[in-house]
XYZ file of C-alpha atoms in Angstrom:
489
model
C 6.312 -20.900 12.835
C 7.631 -17.481 12.137
C 5.839 -14.231 12.826
C 3.802 -13.034 9.840
C 2.929 -16.369 8.665
C -0.631 -17.224 7.780
C -1.839 -19.128 10.800
C -0.493 -16.786 13.725
C -1.737 -13.467 15.285
C -0.780 -10.086 13.660
C 3.178 -9.513 13.438
C 3.818 -6.698 16.397
C 6.166 -5.153 14.030
C 4.022 -5.067 10.862
C 3.836 -1.413 10.768
C 7.629 -0.737 11.153
C 8.107 -3.230 8.454
C 5.697 -1.469 5.980
C 7.354 1.944 6.655
C 10.670 0.157 5.426
C 9.021 -1.375 2.416
C 7.306 1.821 1.473
C 10.439 3.628 1.653
C 11.984 1.332 -0.888
C 8.935 1.289 -3.278
C 9.199 5.128 -3.174
C 12.966 5.022 -4.010
C 12.326 2.734 -6.999
C 9.240 4.360 -8.498
C 10.953 7.643 -8.074
C 14.019 6.483 -10.193
C 11.398 5.949 -13.195
C 10.593 9.762 -13.503
C 13.385 11.660 -11.570
C 16.166 10.898 -13.987
C 14.169 12.588 -16.915
C 15.079 16.282 -15.809
C 18.749 15.344 -15.888
C 19.055 13.943 -19.143
C 20.456 17.362 -20.884
C 23.529 17.454 -18.173
C 24.047 13.692 -18.630
C 24.353 14.155 -22.610
C 26.735 17.350 -22.147
C 28.816 15.416 -19.475
C 29.170 12.101 -21.020
C 29.192 13.451 -24.659
C 26.219 11.065 -25.470
C 23.757 11.163 -28.529
C 20.211 11.790 -27.393
C 19.302 8.318 -28.353
C 21.875 6.869 -26.034
C 20.892 9.157 -23.223
C 17.266 8.198 -23.571
C 18.166 4.610 -22.578
C 18.857 5.860 -19.215
C 15.271 6.305 -18.641
C 13.505 3.511 -21.060
C 16.046 1.006 -20.213
C 15.210 1.025 -16.539
C 11.804 1.023 -17.396
C 12.116 -1.994 -19.704
C 14.099 -4.267 -17.326
C 11.752 -3.310 -14.253
C 8.833 -4.413 -16.507
C 10.349 -7.626 -17.727
C 11.486 -8.683 -14.115
C 8.136 -8.036 -12.291
C 6.102 -11.247 -12.586
C 9.044 -13.635 -12.366
C 10.333 -11.845 -9.127
C 6.779 -12.174 -7.791
C 6.947 -15.775 -8.393
C 10.357 -16.429 -6.652
C 9.436 -14.150 -3.852
C 6.399 -16.515 -3.049
C 8.448 -19.809 -3.406
C 11.581 -18.764 -1.854
C 10.477 -16.276 0.741
C 9.874 -12.631 0.452
C 11.992 -11.266 2.906
C 15.041 -13.220 1.157
C 14.347 -11.924 -2.430
C 13.682 -8.213 -0.828
C 17.143 -8.131 0.707
C 19.137 -9.400 -2.107
C 17.385 -7.050 -4.388
C 17.623 -4.062 -2.510
C 21.468 -4.564 -1.809
C 21.538 -5.003 -5.813
C 20.019 -1.901 -6.240
C 22.213 0.052 -3.873
C 25.179 -1.040 -5.728
C 23.829 -0.288 -9.289
C 23.002 3.366 -7.742
C 26.496 3.412 -6.996
C 27.596 2.320 -10.418
C 25.325 4.704 -12.231
C 26.489 7.436 -10.114
C 30.288 6.914 -10.846
C 29.879 5.775 -14.437
C 32.666 7.336 -16.460
C 30.595 6.560 -19.887
C 27.265 6.638 -21.377
C 27.575 2.607 -22.071
C 28.418 1.837 -18.579
C 25.654 3.994 -17.173
C 23.215 2.569 -19.437
C 24.471 -0.906 -18.166
C 24.079 0.102 -14.823
C 20.413 1.471 -15.339
C 19.475 -1.814 -16.866
C 20.734 -3.752 -13.975
C 19.295 -1.250 -11.643
C 15.931 -1.794 -13.251
C 16.091 -5.904 -12.823
C 16.965 -5.051 -9.215
C 13.903 -2.642 -8.760
C 11.720 -5.197 -10.721
C 12.490 -8.085 -8.066
C 11.787 -5.385 -5.020
C 8.333 -4.247 -6.433
C 5.897 -7.293 -6.008
C 7.433 -8.062 -2.559
C 5.908 -4.793 -1.318
C 2.207 -5.733 -2.088
C 2.980 -9.358 -1.290
C 4.134 -8.453 2.310
C 1.193 -6.259 2.556
C -1.164 -9.226 1.909
C 0.881 -11.270 4.189
C 1.065 -9.111 7.095
C -2.160 -7.287 7.158
C -5.697 -8.681 7.513
C -9.088 -6.557 7.024
C -9.141 -2.950 7.625
C -5.724 -2.937 8.408
C -4.947 -4.213 4.742
C -6.982 -1.525 3.270
C -4.965 1.237 5.496
C -1.714 -0.222 4.463
C -2.490 -0.424 0.986
C -3.922 3.468 1.232
C -0.202 4.080 2.169
C 0.925 1.928 -0.652
C -1.074 3.520 -3.029
C -0.024 7.140 -1.802
C 3.576 5.897 -2.355
C 2.971 4.929 -5.998
C 0.973 8.254 -6.984
C 3.623 10.566 -5.079
C 6.453 9.092 -6.102
C 5.574 9.327 -9.909
C 4.529 12.961 -9.229
C 7.569 14.471 -7.398
C 10.243 12.896 -9.528
C 10.745 16.035 -11.508
C 10.386 18.017 -8.376
C 13.240 16.124 -6.672
C 15.424 15.752 -9.695
C 15.269 19.596 -10.483
C 16.182 20.300 -6.692
C 19.011 17.985 -6.605
C 20.610 19.602 -9.716
C 19.849 22.845 -8.398
C 21.930 22.254 -5.307
C 24.545 19.848 -6.782
C 25.312 21.990 -9.626
C 24.492 21.480 -13.501
C 27.531 19.602 -14.598
C 27.827 16.937 -12.034
C 24.304 17.172 -10.200
C 22.809 14.389 -12.250
C 25.216 11.902 -10.657
C 23.581 12.521 -7.327
C 20.285 11.431 -8.514
C 21.806 7.957 -8.372
C 24.328 8.490 -5.145
C 21.269 9.681 -3.015
C 19.936 6.217 -3.099
C 22.996 4.716 -1.528
C 22.476 5.993 2.110
C 18.756 5.450 1.838
C 19.143 1.936 0.614
C 21.800 0.967 3.304
C 19.563 2.153 6.091
C 16.786 0.423 4.541
C 18.819 -2.955 4.146
C 19.785 -2.860 7.905
C 16.094 -2.160 9.027
C 14.635 -4.707 6.777
C 17.046 -7.602 7.830
C 15.722 -6.711 11.328
C 11.907 -6.106 10.991
C 10.641 -8.186 8.080
C 9.003 -11.607 8.801
C 11.345 -14.689 8.339
C 9.995 -17.526 6.485
C 10.628 -20.633 4.131
C 8.421 -19.671 1.335
C 5.991 -21.997 -0.133
C 6.429 -25.473 -1.197
C 8.934 -25.110 -3.988
C 8.166 -26.682 -7.408
C 10.018 -26.454 -10.382
C 10.408 -22.992 -11.934
C 8.156 -22.767 -15.189
C 11.239 -21.543 -17.663
C 9.072 -21.846 -20.678
C 6.538 -19.651 -19.140
C 9.432 -16.966 -18.002
C 10.569 -16.995 -21.673
C 7.135 -16.564 -23.310
C 6.060 -13.930 -21.070
C 9.320 -11.923 -20.910
C 9.438 -12.272 -24.863
C 6.115 -11.085 -25.108
C 6.416 -8.307 -22.914
C 9.534 -7.240 -24.171
C 8.262 -7.071 -27.955
C 5.426 -4.975 -26.567
C 7.364 -2.517 -24.863
C 10.723 -2.092 -26.898
C 8.921 0.098 -29.568
C 7.296 2.090 -27.165
C 10.544 2.812 -25.060
C 12.306 3.468 -28.640
C 9.234 6.016 -29.398
C 11.638 8.835 -29.464
C 13.666 7.570 -32.260
C 10.748 6.183 -34.310
C 10.585 2.744 -32.834
C 6.619 2.721 -33.072
C 6.719 3.256 -36.980
C 9.906 1.198 -37.416
C 9.196 -1.782 -35.249
C 5.227 -1.806 -35.391
C 5.762 -5.777 -36.120
C 6.459 -6.204 -32.625
C 3.172 -5.519 -31.280
C 1.262 -8.377 -32.997
C 4.200 -10.612 -32.473
C 4.295 -9.794 -28.674
C 0.497 -10.524 -28.430
C 0.831 -13.858 -30.234
C 3.614 -14.811 -27.500
C 1.302 -13.598 -24.658
C -1.529 -15.650 -25.933
C 0.876 -18.869 -26.168
C 1.865 -17.614 -22.468
C -1.657 -18.279 -21.427
C -2.162 -21.454 -23.152
C 0.972 -22.889 -21.805
C 0.023 -21.654 -18.290
C -3.057 -23.501 -18.823
C -1.325 -26.642 -20.004
C 1.223 -26.576 -16.756
C -1.752 -25.908 -14.211
C -3.607 -28.769 -15.916
C -0.872 -31.313 -15.485
C -0.683 -30.236 -11.755
C 2.679 -28.320 -12.084
C 3.456 -24.951 -10.864
C 2.730 -22.346 -13.311
C 4.484 -18.950 -13.460
C 1.203 -17.088 -13.364
C -1.765 -19.300 -12.272
C -4.588 -19.084 -14.861
C -7.157 -19.121 -11.983
C -6.065 -15.740 -11.034
C -7.595 -14.294 -14.287
C -10.604 -16.567 -14.696
C -11.682 -17.510 -11.089
C -10.433 -14.873 -8.672
C -13.128 -12.172 -8.250
C -12.127 -8.864 -9.228
C -8.572 -9.604 -10.383
C -8.855 -9.406 -14.065
C -10.972 -6.356 -14.435
C -8.611 -4.493 -11.632
C -5.621 -5.525 -13.406
C -7.282 -4.101 -17.017
C -8.259 -0.813 -15.256
C -4.777 -0.474 -13.777
C -3.367 -1.010 -17.070
C -5.542 1.582 -18.818
C -5.591 4.449 -15.951
C -1.554 4.258 -16.225
C -1.756 5.117 -19.981
C -3.093 8.704 -18.894
C -1.634 8.717 -15.268
C 2.120 8.106 -16.535
C 1.917 10.220 -19.723
C 0.529 13.501 -18.265
C 3.403 14.096 -16.329
C 5.677 14.140 -19.571
C 3.048 16.264 -21.366
C 3.197 18.690 -18.404
C 6.813 18.980 -18.377
C 6.898 19.641 -22.188
C 4.230 22.320 -21.914
C 5.591 24.323 -18.915
C 9.518 23.820 -19.751
C 9.453 24.245 -23.453
C 5.989 26.220 -23.987
C 6.600 28.641 -21.299
C 10.135 28.503 -20.697
C 9.913 27.327 -16.956
C 13.114 25.686 -15.170
C 12.891 21.944 -14.505
C 12.216 22.650 -10.777
C 9.207 25.327 -11.408
C 7.857 22.910 -14.012
C 7.678 20.325 -11.175
C 6.249 22.710 -8.663
C 3.444 23.529 -11.249
C 2.053 19.961 -10.655
C 2.887 19.759 -6.986
C -1.103 20.326 -6.288
C -1.861 17.003 -8.093
C 0.798 15.156 -6.013
C -0.226 16.685 -2.426
C -4.197 15.600 -3.484
C -3.133 12.068 -4.340
C -1.027 11.634 -1.491
C -3.673 12.882 0.965
C -6.563 10.927 -0.701
C -4.838 7.706 -0.987
C -4.352 7.540 2.770
C -8.025 8.343 3.324
C -8.963 6.087 0.949
C -7.394 3.441 2.640
C -9.836 3.876 5.570
C -13.024 3.985 3.299
C -12.153 0.885 0.640
C -13.618 -1.889 3.255
C -16.993 0.376 3.423
C -17.218 1.643 -0.094
C -15.450 -0.988 -2.319
C -15.226 -0.298 -5.895
C -17.573 2.668 -5.674
C -14.421 4.534 -4.163
C -12.494 3.673 -7.542
C -15.682 5.104 -9.585
C -15.650 8.129 -7.682
C -11.981 8.609 -7.915
C -11.945 8.132 -11.733
C -14.958 10.631 -12.143
C -12.553 13.065 -10.231
C -9.571 12.490 -12.523
C -11.856 13.288 -15.481
C -13.073 16.461 -14.297
C -9.886 17.530 -12.905
C -7.794 16.723 -16.194
C -10.670 18.145 -18.386
C -10.877 21.533 -16.530
C -6.705 21.723 -16.500
C -6.941 21.277 -20.282
C -9.431 23.659 -21.023
C -7.787 26.190 -18.635
C -4.220 25.708 -20.142
C -5.649 25.693 -23.650
C -8.030 29.015 -23.462
C -7.044 31.044 -20.550
C -4.444 33.741 -20.900
C -0.737 32.297 -20.043
C -0.625 34.519 -17.361
C -3.659 33.098 -15.715
C -3.707 29.846 -16.940
C -0.966 28.204 -14.764
C -2.652 29.608 -11.440
C -6.163 28.978 -12.445
C -5.172 25.184 -13.291
C -4.197 24.541 -9.547
C -7.455 24.200 -8.183
C -8.035 21.628 -11.338
C -4.825 19.527 -10.623
C -5.850 19.394 -7.150
C -9.134 17.613 -7.848
C -7.421 15.415 -10.353
C -4.983 14.442 -7.733
C -7.454 13.785 -5.127
C -9.480 11.633 -7.734
C -6.291 9.606 -8.440
C -5.768 8.928 -4.521
C -9.217 7.427 -4.771
C -7.998 5.313 -7.770
C -4.660 3.560 -7.135
C -4.691 2.217 -3.703
C -8.431 1.012 -3.561
C -7.832 -0.680 -7.016
C -5.198 -2.566 -5.574
C -6.785 -3.517 -2.572
C -9.924 -4.636 -4.450
C -7.928 -6.284 -7.210
C -5.679 -8.481 -4.685
C -8.319 -8.910 -2.137
C -9.442 -12.377 -2.906
C -5.993 -13.578 -4.317
C -4.688 -16.321 -1.967
C -1.519 -15.177 0.099
C 0.716 -18.155 -1.426
C 0.079 -16.343 -4.793
C 0.211 -12.665 -3.438
C 3.801 -12.041 -5.229
C 3.081 -13.346 -8.625
C -0.433 -11.346 -8.547
C 1.144 -8.432 -7.480
C 3.889 -8.588 -10.102
C 1.346 -9.326 -12.889
C -0.809 -6.264 -11.655
C 2.552 -4.247 -11.860
C 3.393 -5.349 -15.223
C 0.291 -4.287 -16.534
C 0.726 -0.726 -14.891
C 4.155 -0.676 -16.249
C 2.929 -1.528 -19.795
C 0.130 0.930 -19.526
C 2.860 3.633 -18.289
C 5.162 3.003 -21.369
C 2.234 3.313 -23.828
C 1.190 6.528 -22.050
C 4.700 7.882 -22.073
C 5.165 7.135 -25.583
C 1.655 8.264 -27.048
C 0.756 11.407 -25.300
C 3.971 13.211 -25.837
C 3.624 11.973 -29.262
C 0.106 13.598 -29.491
C 1.558 16.771 -28.183
C 4.390 17.101 -30.631
C 1.987 16.179 -33.409
C -0.383 18.937 -32.744
C 2.498 21.538 -31.941
C 4.186 20.594 -35.292
C 0.885 21.100 -37.359
C -0.352 24.165 -35.428
C 2.634 25.947 -33.667
C 0.481 26.375 -30.633
C 1.432 24.941 -27.234
C -1.886 25.766 -25.498
C -3.494 23.651 -28.206
C -1.090 20.976 -28.128
C -1.385 20.686 -24.259
C -5.162 20.759 -24.368
C -5.210 18.108 -27.274
C -2.754 15.786 -25.092
C -4.360 16.080 -22.006
C -7.817 15.337 -23.648
C -6.159 12.083 -25.175
C -5.269 11.129 -21.507
C -8.720 11.856 -20.325
C -10.016 9.435 -22.976
C -7.804 6.812 -21.352
C -9.282 7.565 -17.888
C -12.832 7.307 -19.073
C -12.225 3.776 -20.432
C -10.948 2.940 -16.839
C -14.020 4.456 -15.472
C -16.207 2.276 -17.733
C -14.529 -0.764 -16.243
C -14.813 0.184 -12.816
C -18.579 1.122 -13.287
C -19.224 -2.266 -15.095
C -17.350 -4.090 -12.066
C -19.242 -1.970 -9.549
C -22.665 -2.929 -10.845
C -21.436 -6.318 -11.240
C -20.592 -6.569 -7.716
C -23.800 -4.876 -6.294
C -23.418 -3.711 -2.601
C -19.865 -4.050 -1.291
C -19.708 -7.260 0.810
C -16.506 -8.358 3.139
C -14.463 -11.087 1.744
C -14.565 -14.358 3.707
C -11.281 -14.952 5.206
C -11.154 -18.534 3.805
C -11.524 -17.001 0.274
C -9.344 -14.325 0.832
C -6.383 -16.102 2.194
C -6.638 -19.469 0.412
C -4.910 -22.614 1.559
C -1.395 -21.229 2.024
C 1.885 -22.708 3.580
C 2.938 -21.657 6.853
C 6.101 -19.523 7.040
C 5.971 -17.694 3.971
C 8.285 -14.438 3.789
C-alpha cells in the first residue's frame, strides 16, 4: 500500500506535494487571463485579425472547460499522479510551441492543445487534496488552493503587462508562454518525486456516450460565449437550447449507466445524494459570472476610459488580489468551525466592495475615484477570499475520495462556464452603456452593478444552504471518505 492511500496514515510529504501542485495550478489558471494584455502585440507581430487573435484567449478557455470532467474521471480510474505528470509534460511542450509559433494558426493550435493539458491538470489538484489531507488540515489545504484560484485570475493582467514591459512590445508576448517552460520542468521533476504513487480505482469501461454528450453540451453552451466579440451570442443563440437538451440527455444517460451497475462518467449521486455538492456547484457557477467578468470590465475602464497602461491597469486592481489571497488562507483555518456561514459573510463582503467601487468609479471625480476605490476593492477581495476556498471545501467535503477527481472536474467546469458567461456578458454591458451614453463612468457603474447582481444570486444560494444546514457539524469520516479503493494516486 502506497503513501497517501485512504487506509494509511498521513503522507509525510503531503505539504511539499501540495506546494508543487499549487504552483502548477497557479500557472494554468494564470494562462486564462495573462494573455489578454498581449493580444495587440500578437496581432501586430503575426499579422492576424482581431477575430483570429481572440481565439488565443477563448480557445484555451474552451478546451480547458471541455476536458475537466473526463480528466477527473480518468485521474480517479488510472491514478492522479500518472495523469498529472503526463498532462504537465504536455502543458510544457505546448507552451514552447505557443511561444515559438510563426503564424497565428499554429499559435491558436498550440493554445487549444495547451487548454486540454490544463484541463487534465486542474481536477487532479482538488482530488489530491481530498486524498492527502483530512479534517482541519484539508480546510487549510483548500484555503491555499482557493488563494491560488483567486490570485491567479487577479494578477494575470499585472504579470502579462510586466513581462511585455521587460521583454519588449514586439516579441514580449512570446515570453508569456516561454516563462512556463522552466517552471513546468522544475515542477515536473518535483511532482515525480513527491506525488503519491498508486494504481487508481478499479478500472471499468469508459462511459464514451457520457463523454460525447457532456462534451457536446458544454461546447454548445460555451462556443457562442467565446465568440461573443464577433457576434457569436446573437448569431449562434440556438446553441444554448441545444446544449441544454444535450446536458439533460447526459443526466438521463448517467442515471441509466449507474442503474445498470456500470461506471458513469459523473455519478448521479453526487448531485442528488451528496450533501452540499449540488448547491456548492451552483454557487460556484453563479459567482464566477461576476468574479471572472469584472477583470475585463476594470481593464476596459482603466485602459480605454482612463488611458492607463496594461501594467498600471493591473496594479489598480491589486488590492482585490491581495485581499483575496490573505483571506483565503485565513478562511482555510475557519471553515471547519464556521462552515457555510463563512461563504455567506464572504459573499456579503464582495457585494459591499463591488457596490462601493461601482459608485465611486461612477460618481467621484476621475482624479479621486481610482484612489478612493482602493479600500472598496480590498473589501471585495477579502470577501472573495472567504468565498472560493470555503465553497470548494464545503462542496467536496462529503464526496467519496474515489470520486474526488470527477467531482472536482465537474465543479471546475461550472466555474469555467460561469467565467465564460461573465467574460462575455459584463464587457457586453459595458460597451452597450458606453455606446448609448458615451460615458465611461456610467458604463463601469452599470457593468459592475450587473456583476453585483450575479453575486447576490450566489449569496441567496449560500444563505439557503446555511439555513438548511443549521449549525455546522463535522462530517463523519465514513461518510466523507466513502468506500474507497486503496492505492489511488
